[in-house]
mmCIF file of C-alpha atoms and ligand atoms in Angstrom:
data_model
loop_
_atom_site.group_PDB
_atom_site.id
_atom_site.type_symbol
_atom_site.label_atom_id
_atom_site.label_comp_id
_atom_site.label_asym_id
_atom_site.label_seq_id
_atom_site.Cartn_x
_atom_site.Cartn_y
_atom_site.Cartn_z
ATOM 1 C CA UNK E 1 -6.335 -29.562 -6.913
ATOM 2 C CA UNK E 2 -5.163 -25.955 -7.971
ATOM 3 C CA UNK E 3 -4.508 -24.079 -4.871
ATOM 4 C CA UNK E 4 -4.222 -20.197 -4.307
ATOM 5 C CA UNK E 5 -3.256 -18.370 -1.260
ATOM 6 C CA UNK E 6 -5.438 -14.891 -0.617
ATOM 7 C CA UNK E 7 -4.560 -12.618 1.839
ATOM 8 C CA UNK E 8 -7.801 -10.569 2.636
ATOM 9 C CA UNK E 9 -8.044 -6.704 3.893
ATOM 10 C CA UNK E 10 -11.010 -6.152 4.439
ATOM 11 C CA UNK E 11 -10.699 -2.610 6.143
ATOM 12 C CA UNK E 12 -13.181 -0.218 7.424
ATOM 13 C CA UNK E 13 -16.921 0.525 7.126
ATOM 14 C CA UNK E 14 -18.573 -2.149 4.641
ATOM 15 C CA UNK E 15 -15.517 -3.413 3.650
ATOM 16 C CA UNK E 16 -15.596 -6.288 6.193
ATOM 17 C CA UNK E 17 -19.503 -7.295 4.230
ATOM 18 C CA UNK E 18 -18.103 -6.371 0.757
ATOM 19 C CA UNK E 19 -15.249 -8.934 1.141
ATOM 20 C CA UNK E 20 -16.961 -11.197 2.488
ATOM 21 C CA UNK E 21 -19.495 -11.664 -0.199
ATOM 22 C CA UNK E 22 -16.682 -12.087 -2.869
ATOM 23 C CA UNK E 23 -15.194 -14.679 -0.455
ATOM 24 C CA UNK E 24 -18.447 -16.725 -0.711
ATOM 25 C CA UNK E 25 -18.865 -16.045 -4.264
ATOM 26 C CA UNK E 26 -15.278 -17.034 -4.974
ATOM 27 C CA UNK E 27 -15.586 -20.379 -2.956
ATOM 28 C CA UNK E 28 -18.857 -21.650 -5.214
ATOM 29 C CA UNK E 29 -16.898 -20.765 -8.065
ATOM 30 C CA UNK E 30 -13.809 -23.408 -6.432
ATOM 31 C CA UNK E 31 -16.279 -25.865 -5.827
ATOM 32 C CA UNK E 32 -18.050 -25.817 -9.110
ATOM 33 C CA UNK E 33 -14.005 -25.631 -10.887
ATOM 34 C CA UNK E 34 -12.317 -28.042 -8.467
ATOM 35 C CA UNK E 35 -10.445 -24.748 -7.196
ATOM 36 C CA UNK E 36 -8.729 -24.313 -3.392
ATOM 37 C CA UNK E 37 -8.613 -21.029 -1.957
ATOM 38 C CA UNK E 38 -6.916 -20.341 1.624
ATOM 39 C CA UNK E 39 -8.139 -16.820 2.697
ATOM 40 C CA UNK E 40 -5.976 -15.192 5.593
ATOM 41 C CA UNK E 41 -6.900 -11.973 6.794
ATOM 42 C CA UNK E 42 -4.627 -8.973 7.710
ATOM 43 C CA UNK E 43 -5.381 -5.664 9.293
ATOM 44 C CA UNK E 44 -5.544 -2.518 6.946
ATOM 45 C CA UNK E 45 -6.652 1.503 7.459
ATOM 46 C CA UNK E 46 -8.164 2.522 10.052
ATOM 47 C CA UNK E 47 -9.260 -0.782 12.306
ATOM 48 C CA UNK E 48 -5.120 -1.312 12.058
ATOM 49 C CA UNK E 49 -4.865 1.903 13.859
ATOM 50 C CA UNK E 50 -7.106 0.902 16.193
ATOM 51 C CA UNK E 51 -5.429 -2.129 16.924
ATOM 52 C CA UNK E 52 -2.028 -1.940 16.498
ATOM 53 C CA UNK E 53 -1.678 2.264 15.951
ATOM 54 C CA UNK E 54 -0.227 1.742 12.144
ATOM 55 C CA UNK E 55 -2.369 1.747 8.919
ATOM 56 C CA UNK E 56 -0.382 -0.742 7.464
ATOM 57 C CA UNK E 57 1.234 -3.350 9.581
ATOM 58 C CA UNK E 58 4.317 -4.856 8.902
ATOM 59 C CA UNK E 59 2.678 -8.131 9.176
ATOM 60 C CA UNK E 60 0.161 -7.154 6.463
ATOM 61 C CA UNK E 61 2.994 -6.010 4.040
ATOM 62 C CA UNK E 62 4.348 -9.171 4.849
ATOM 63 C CA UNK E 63 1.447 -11.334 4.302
ATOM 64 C CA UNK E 64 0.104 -10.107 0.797
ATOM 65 C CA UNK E 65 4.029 -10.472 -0.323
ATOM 66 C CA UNK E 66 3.858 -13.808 0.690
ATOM 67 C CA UNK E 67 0.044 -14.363 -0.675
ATOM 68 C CA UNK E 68 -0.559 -15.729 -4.270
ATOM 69 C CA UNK E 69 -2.616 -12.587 -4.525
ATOM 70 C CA UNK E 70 -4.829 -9.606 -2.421
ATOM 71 C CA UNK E 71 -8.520 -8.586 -2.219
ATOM 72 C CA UNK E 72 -9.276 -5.252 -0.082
ATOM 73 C CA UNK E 73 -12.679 -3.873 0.484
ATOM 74 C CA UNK E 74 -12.166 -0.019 1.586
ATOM 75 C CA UNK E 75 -9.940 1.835 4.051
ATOM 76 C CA UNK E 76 -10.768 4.995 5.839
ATOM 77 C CA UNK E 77 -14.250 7.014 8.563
ATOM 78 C CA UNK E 78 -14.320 10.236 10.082
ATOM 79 C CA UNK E 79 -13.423 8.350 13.252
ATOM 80 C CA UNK E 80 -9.442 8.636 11.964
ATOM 81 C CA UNK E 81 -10.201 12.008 9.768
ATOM 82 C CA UNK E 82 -8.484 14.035 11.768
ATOM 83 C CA UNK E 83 -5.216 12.482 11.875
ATOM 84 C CA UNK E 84 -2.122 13.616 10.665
ATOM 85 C CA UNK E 85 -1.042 12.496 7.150
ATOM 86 C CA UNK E 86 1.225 9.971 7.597
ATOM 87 C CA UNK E 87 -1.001 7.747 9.630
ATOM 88 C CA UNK E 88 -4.410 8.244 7.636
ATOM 89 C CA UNK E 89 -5.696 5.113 6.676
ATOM 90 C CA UNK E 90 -5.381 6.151 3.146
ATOM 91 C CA UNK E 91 -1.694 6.692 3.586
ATOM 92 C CA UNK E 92 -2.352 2.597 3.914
ATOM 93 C CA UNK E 93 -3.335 1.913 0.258
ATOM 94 C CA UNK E 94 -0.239 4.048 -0.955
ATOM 95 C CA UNK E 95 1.739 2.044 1.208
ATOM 96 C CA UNK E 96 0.841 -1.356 0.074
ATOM 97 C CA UNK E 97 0.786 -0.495 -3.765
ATOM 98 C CA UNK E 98 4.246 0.891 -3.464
ATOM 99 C CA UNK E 99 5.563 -2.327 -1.143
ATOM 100 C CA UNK E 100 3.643 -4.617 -3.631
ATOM 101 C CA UNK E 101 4.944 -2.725 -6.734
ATOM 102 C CA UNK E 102 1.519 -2.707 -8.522
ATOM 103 C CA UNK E 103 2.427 0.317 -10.881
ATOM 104 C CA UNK E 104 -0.380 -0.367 -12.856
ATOM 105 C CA UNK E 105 -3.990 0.217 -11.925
ATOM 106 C CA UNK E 106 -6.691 -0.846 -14.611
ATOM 107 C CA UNK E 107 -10.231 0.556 -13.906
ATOM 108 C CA UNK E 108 -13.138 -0.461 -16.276
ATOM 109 C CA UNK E 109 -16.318 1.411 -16.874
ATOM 110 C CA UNK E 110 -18.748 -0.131 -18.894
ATOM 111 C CA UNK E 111 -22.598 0.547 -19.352
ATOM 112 C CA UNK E 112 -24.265 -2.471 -18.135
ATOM 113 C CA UNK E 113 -27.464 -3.131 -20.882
ATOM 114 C CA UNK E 114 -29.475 -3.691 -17.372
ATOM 115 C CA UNK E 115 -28.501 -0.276 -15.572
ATOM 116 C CA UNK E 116 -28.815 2.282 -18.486
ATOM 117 C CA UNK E 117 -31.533 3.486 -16.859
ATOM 118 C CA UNK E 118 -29.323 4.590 -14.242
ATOM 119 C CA UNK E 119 -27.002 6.321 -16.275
ATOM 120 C CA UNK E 120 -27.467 10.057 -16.024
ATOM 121 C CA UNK E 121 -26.476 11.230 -19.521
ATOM 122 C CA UNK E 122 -28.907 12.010 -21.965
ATOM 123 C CA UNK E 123 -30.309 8.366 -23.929
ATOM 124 C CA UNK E 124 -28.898 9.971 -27.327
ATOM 125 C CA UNK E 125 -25.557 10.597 -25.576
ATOM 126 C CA UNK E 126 -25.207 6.494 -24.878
ATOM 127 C CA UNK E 127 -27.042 5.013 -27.187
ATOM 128 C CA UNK E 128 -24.771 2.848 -28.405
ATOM 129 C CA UNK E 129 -23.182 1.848 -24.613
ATOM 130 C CA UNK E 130 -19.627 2.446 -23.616
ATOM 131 C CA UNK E 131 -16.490 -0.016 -22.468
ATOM 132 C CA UNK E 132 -13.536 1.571 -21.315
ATOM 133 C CA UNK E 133 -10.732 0.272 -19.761
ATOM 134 C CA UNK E 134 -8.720 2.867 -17.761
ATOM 135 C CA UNK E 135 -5.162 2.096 -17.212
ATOM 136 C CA UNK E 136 -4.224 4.383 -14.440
ATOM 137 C CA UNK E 137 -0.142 4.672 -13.635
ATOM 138 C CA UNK E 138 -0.225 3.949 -9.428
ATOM 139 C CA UNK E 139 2.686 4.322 -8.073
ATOM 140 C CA UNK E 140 4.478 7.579 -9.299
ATOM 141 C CA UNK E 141 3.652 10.830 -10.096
ATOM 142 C CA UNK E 142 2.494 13.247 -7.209
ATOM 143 C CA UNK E 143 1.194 10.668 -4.891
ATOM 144 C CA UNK E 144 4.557 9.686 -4.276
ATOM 145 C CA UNK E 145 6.622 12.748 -4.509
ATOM 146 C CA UNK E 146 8.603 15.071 -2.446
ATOM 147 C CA UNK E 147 6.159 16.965 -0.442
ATOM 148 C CA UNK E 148 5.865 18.956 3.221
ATOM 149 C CA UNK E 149 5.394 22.270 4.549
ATOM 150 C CA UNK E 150 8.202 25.729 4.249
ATOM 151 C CA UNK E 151 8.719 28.743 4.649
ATOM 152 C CA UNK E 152 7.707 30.725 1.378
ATOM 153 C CA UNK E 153 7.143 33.928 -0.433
ATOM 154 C CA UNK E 154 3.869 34.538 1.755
ATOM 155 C CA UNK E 155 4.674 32.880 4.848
ATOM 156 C CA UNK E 156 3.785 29.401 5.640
ATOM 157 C CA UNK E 157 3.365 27.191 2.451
ATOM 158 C CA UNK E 158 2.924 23.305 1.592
ATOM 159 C CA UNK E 159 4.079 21.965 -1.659
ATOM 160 C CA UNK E 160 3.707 18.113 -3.438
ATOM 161 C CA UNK E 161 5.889 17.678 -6.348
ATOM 162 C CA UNK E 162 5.200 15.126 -9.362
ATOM 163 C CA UNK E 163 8.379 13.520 -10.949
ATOM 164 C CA UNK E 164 7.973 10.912 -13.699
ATOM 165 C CA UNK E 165 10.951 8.903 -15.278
ATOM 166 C CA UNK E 166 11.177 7.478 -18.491
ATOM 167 C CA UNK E 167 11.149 3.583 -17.300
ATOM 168 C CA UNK E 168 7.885 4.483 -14.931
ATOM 169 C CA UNK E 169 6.116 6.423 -18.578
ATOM 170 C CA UNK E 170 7.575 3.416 -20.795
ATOM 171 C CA UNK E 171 6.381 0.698 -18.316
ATOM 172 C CA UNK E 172 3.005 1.709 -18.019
ATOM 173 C CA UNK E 173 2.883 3.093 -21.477
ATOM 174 C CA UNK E 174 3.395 -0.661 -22.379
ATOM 175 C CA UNK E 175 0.531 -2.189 -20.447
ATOM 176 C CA UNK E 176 -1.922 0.266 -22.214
ATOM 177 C CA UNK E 177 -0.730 -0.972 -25.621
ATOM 178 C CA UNK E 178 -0.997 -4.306 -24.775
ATOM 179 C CA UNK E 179 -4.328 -4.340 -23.567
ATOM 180 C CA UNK E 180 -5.613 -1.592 -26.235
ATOM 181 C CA UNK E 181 -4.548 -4.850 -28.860
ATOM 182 C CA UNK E 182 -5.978 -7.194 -26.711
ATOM 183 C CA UNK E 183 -9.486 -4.578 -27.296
ATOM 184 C CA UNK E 184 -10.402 -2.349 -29.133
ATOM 185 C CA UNK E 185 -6.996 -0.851 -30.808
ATOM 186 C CA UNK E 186 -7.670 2.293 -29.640
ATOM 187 C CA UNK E 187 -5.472 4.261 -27.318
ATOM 188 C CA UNK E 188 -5.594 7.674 -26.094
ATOM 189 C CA UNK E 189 -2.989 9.226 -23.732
ATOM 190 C CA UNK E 190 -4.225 11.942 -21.453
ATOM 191 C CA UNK E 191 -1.951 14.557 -19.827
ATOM 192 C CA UNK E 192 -2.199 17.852 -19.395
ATOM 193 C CA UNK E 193 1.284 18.639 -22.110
ATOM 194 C CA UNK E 194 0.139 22.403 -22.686
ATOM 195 C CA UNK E 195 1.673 23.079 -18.838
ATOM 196 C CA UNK E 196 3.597 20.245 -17.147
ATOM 197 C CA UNK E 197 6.744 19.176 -17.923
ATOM 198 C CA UNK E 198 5.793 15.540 -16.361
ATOM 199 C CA UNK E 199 3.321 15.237 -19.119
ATOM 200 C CA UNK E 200 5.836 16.360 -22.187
ATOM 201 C CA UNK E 201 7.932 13.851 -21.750
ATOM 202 C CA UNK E 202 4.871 11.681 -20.798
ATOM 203 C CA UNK E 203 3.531 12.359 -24.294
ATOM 204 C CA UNK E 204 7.026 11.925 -26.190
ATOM 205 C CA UNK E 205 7.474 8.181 -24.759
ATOM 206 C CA UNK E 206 4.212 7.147 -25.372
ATOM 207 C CA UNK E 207 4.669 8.493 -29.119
ATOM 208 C CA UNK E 208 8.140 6.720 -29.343
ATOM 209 C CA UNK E 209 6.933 3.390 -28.769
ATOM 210 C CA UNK E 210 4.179 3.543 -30.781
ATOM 211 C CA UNK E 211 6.038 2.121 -33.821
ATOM 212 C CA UNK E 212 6.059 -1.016 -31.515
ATOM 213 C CA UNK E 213 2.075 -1.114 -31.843
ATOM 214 C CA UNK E 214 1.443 -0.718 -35.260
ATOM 215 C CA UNK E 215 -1.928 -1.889 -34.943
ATOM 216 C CA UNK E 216 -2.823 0.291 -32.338
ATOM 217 C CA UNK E 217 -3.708 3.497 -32.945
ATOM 218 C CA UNK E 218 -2.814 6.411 -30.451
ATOM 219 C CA UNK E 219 -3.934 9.585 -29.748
ATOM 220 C CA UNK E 220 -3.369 12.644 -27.299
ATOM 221 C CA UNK E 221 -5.532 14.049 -25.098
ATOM 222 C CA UNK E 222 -5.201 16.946 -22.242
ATOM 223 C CA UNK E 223 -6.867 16.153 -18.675
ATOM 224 C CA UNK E 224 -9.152 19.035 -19.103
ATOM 225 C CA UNK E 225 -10.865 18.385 -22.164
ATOM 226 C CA UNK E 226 -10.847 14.360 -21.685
ATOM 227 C CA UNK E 227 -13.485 15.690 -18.436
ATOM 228 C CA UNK E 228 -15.395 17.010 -21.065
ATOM 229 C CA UNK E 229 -15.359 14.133 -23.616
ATOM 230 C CA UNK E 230 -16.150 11.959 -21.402
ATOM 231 C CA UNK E 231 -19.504 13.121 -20.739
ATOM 232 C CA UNK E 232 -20.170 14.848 -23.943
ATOM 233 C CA UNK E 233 -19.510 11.458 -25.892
ATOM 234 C CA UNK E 234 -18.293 8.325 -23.736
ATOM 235 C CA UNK E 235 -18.314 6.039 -26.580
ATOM 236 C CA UNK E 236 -15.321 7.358 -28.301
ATOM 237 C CA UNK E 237 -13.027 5.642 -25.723
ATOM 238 C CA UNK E 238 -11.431 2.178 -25.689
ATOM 239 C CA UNK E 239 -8.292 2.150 -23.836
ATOM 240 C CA UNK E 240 -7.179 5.451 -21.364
ATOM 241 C CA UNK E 241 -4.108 5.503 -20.153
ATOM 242 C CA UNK E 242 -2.821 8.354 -17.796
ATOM 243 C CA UNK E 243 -1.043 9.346 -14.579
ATOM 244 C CA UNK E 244 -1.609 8.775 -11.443
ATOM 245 C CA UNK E 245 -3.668 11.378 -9.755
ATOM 246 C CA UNK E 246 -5.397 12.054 -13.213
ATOM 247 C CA UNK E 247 -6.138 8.805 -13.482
ATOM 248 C CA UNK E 248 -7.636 9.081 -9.829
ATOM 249 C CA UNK E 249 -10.391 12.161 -11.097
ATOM 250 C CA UNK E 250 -11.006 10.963 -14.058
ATOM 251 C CA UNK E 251 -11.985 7.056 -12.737
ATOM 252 C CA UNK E 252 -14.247 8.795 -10.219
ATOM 253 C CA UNK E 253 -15.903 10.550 -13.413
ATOM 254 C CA UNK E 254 -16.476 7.111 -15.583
ATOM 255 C CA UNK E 255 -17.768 5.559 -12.839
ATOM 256 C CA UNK E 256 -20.554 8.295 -12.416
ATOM 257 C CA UNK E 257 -21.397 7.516 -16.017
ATOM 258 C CA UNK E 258 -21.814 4.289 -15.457
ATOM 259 C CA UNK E 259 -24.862 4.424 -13.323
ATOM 260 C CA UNK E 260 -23.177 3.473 -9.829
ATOM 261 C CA UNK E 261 -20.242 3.418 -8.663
ATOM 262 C CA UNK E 262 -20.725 0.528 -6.593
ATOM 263 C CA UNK E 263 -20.823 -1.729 -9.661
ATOM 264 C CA UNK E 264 -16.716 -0.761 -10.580
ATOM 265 C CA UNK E 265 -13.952 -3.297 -9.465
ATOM 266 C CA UNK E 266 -10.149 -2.804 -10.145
ATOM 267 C CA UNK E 267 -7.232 -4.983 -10.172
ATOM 268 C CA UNK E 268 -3.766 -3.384 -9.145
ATOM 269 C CA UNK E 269 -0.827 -5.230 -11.023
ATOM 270 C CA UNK E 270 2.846 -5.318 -10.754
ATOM 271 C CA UNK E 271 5.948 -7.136 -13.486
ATOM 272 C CA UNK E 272 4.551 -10.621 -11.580
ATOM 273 C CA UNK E 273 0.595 -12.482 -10.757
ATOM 274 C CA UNK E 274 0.671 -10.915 -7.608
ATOM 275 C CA UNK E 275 -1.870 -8.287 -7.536
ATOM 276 C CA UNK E 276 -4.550 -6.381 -5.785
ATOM 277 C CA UNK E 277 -8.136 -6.253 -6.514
ATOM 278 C CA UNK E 278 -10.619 -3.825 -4.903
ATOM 279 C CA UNK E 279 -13.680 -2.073 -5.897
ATOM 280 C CA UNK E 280 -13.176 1.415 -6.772
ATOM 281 C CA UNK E 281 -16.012 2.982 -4.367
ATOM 282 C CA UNK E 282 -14.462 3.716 -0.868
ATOM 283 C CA UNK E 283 -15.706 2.712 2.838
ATOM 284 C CA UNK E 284 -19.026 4.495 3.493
ATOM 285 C CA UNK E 285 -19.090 4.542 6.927
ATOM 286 C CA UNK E 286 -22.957 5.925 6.838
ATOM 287 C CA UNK E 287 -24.055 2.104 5.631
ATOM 288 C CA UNK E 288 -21.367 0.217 6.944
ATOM 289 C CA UNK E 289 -22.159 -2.733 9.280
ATOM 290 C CA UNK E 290 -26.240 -2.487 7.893
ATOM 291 C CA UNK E 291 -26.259 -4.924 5.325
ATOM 292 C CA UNK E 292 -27.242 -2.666 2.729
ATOM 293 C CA UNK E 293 -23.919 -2.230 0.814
ATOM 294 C CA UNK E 294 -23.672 -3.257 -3.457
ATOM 295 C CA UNK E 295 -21.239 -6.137 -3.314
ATOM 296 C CA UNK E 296 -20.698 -6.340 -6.707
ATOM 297 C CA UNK E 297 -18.129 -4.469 -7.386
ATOM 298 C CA UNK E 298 -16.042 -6.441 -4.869
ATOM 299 C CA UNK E 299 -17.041 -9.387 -6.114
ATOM 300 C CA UNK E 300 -16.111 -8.559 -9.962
ATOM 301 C CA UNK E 301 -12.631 -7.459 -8.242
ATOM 302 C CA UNK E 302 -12.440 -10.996 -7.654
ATOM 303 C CA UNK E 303 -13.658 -12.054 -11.352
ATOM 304 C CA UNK E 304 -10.407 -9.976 -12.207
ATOM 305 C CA UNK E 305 -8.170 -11.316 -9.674
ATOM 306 C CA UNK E 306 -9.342 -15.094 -11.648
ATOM 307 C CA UNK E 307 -8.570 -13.522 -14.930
ATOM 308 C CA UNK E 308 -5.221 -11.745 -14.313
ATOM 309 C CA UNK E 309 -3.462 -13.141 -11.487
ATOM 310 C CA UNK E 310 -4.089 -16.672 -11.740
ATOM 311 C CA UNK E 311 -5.608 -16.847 -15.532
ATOM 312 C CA UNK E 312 -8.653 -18.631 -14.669
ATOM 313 C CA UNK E 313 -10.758 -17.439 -17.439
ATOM 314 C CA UNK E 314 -13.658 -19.916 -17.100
ATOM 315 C CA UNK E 315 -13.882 -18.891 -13.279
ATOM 316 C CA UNK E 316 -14.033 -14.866 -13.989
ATOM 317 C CA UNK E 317 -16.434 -15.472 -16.772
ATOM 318 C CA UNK E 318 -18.886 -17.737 -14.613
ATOM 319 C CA UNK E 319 -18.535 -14.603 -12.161
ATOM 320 C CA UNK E 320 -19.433 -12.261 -14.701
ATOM 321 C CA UNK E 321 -21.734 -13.858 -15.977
ATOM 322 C CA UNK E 322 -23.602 -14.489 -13.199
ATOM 323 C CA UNK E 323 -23.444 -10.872 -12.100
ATOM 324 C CA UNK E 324 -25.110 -9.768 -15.799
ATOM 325 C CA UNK E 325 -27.900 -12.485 -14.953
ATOM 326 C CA UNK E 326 -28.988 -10.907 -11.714
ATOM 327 C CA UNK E 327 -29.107 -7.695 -12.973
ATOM 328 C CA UNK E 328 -31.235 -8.861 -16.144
ATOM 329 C CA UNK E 329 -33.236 -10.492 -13.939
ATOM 330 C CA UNK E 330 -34.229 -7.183 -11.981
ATOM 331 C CA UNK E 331 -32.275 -7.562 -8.985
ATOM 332 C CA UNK E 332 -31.396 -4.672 -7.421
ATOM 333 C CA UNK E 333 -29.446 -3.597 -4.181
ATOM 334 C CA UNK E 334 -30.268 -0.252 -2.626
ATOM 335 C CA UNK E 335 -28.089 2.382 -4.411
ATOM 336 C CA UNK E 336 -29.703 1.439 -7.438
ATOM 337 C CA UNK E 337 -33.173 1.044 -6.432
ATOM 338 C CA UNK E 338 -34.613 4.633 -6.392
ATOM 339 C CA UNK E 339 -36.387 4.174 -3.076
ATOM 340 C CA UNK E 340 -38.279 0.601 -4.161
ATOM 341 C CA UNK E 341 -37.361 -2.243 -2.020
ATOM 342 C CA UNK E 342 -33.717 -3.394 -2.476
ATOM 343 C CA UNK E 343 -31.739 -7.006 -1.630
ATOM 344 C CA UNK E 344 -29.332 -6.481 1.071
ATOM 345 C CA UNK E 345 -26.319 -6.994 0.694
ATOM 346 C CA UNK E 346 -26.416 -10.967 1.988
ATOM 347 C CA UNK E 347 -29.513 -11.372 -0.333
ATOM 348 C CA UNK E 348 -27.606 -9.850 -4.241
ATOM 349 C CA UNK E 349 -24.728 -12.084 -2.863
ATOM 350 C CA UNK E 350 -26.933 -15.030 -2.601
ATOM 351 C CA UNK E 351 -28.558 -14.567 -6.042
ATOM 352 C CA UNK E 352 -25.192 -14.426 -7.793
ATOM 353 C CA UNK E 353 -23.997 -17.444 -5.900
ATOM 354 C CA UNK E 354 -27.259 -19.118 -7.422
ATOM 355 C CA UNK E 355 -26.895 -18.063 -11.032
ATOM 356 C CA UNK E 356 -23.434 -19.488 -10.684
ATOM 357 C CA UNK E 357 -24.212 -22.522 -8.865
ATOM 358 C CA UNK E 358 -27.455 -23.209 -11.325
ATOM 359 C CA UNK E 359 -24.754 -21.889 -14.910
ATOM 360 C CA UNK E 360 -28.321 -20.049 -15.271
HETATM 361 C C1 IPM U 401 -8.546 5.495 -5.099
HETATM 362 C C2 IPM U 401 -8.582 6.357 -3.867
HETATM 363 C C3 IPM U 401 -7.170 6.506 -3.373
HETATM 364 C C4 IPM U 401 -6.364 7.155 -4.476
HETATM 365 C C5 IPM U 401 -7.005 7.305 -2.068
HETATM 366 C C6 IPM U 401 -7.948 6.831 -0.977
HETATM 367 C C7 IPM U 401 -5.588 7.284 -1.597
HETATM 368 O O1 IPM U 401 -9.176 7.575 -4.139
HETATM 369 O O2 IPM U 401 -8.101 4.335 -4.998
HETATM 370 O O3 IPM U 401 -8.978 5.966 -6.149
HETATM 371 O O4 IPM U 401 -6.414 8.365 -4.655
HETATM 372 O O5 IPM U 401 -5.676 6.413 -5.182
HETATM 373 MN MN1 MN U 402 -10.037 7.724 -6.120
#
């Protein structure tokens, strides 16, 4: 029987209910596909504080190195708000992206048929839907920069700096042409070229190697106006692919389109299978431990972890699938029922694990 190893971070707030909904969801799928999964949790954000007064424990680094691959929930409360920088729970997720190597983040945002009632654009606006895959550079740019606090022209001053080599641009430049073929065709680099050097010579690689990708076509775009495309006409984009912290605002923004954002997973990748999947949304520590949380989103993070870390396409597409059926069917969790009773969190998970269980 194929085995994988999973190391699970749950985190803070709902992550510890999100998880474990893709953790049942991903074991019907193993029975019904004759597929093993060993889950071993590790400590992340701000309950690894707690415990052991780091946000990410060496044993965690350790653990999702040695896993076959990683599914978080969320990191981060008020409760460890006020702490300084370098042990914020967020500083966490840099952490393990940067030990793991996943330089490339890839954040969908499609209209689901089921939910475009939810979307807040005008009907006209997305009439005919929109699928775009956002391939977001993770572990460069500004995030990971020279930064701290001096002495400057008007007294006390902090400063973050963004550096980008060539091989980080080419790398990541690469993925998006790959999966633009593997779509649509359809490319468009966003950076904001009309101020920052980082995004001139961002712009000039990505141009270079487009003789490599004939049959994609490529196109420029700067940050400020892809804001404004992307609500004036979402439909026009296949394939983003951008920096890090633009990449950041700008999946925030597609979600938003897309009716909720607790419908958005993500998968993290790196040059091997090892990667990390997580839902986009973050912790909410107003809802957390009261069953009410959208799972799905975690649980499509683990439809992606099937599909590119361990390329078990008939496993992510039962997942899918199955996710599509509930929501045709009128199922409905609480951030996306306007007030009218709403599955918890428990319930949407065991609907999904029906449809899958049933190939309804
Ligand atoms: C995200 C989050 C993180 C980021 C934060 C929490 C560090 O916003 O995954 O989008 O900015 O990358
Ligand atoms: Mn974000």
């Amino acid at each position: 029987m194929k085995t994988y190893n999973i190391a699970l971070l749950k985190g803070d707030g709902i992550g510890p209910e999100i998880v474990d909904s893709a953790v049942r969801v991903l074991e019907c799928v193993g029975k019904k596909l004759n597929i093993k999964f060993n889950f071993t949790p590790y400590l992340i954000g701000g309950i690894a504080i707690d415990e052991t007064g780091k946000p990410l424990p060496e044993e965690t680094v350790e653990g999702c190195l040695a896993s076959d691959s990683v599914l978080l929930g969320a990191v981060g409360g008020p409760k460890w708000d006020t702490l300084p920088g370098n042990i914020r729970p967020e500083k966490a997720l840099l952490g393990i992206r940067s030990a793991m190597g996943l330089f490339t983040n890839l954040r969908p945002a499609k209209l689901y048929p089921a939910l475009k009632g939810e979307c807040p654009l005008r009907e006209d606006i997305v009439a005919n839907g929109f699928d775009i895959m956002i391939v977001r550079e993770l572990t460069g740019g500004i995030y990971f920069g020279e930064r701290g606090y001096r002495e400057g022209k008007y007294g006390e001053e902090a400063y973050d700096t963004e550096s980008y080599s060539r091989m980080e641009i080419e790398r990541i430049a690469r993925v998006a042409y790959e999966t633009a073929r593997k779509r649509n065709k359809k490319l468009i680099s966003i950076d904001k070229a009309n101020v920052l050097e980082t995004s001139r010579l961002w712009r000039k690689i990505v141009h270079e190697l487009a003789s490599e990708y004939p049959d994609v076509e490529v196109a420029d775009m700067l940050v400020d106006n892809a804001a404004m495309q992307l609500v004036r006409n979402p439909s026009q984009f296949d394939v983003i692919v951008t920096s890090n912290m633009f990449g950041d605002i700008l999946s925030d923004e597609a979600s938003q389109i897309t009716g909720s954002i607790g419908m958005l997973p993500s998968a993290s990748l790196s040059d091997n299978t090892r990667g990390l999947y997580e839902p986009i949304h973050g912790s909410a520590p107003d809802i957390a431990g009261q069953n009410k949380a959208n799972p799905i989103a975690t649980i499509l993070s683990g439809a992606m972890m099937m599909l590119y870390s361990f390329n078990e396409v008939e496993a992510s597409d039962l997942i899918v699938n199955a996710v599509d059926k509930v929501l045709e069917k009128g199922y409905r969790t609480a951030d996306l029922a306007h007030g009218a009773p709403a599955l918890t969190t428990s319930e949407i998970t065991d609907k999904i694990i029906e449809a899958i269980a049933n190939n309804d």
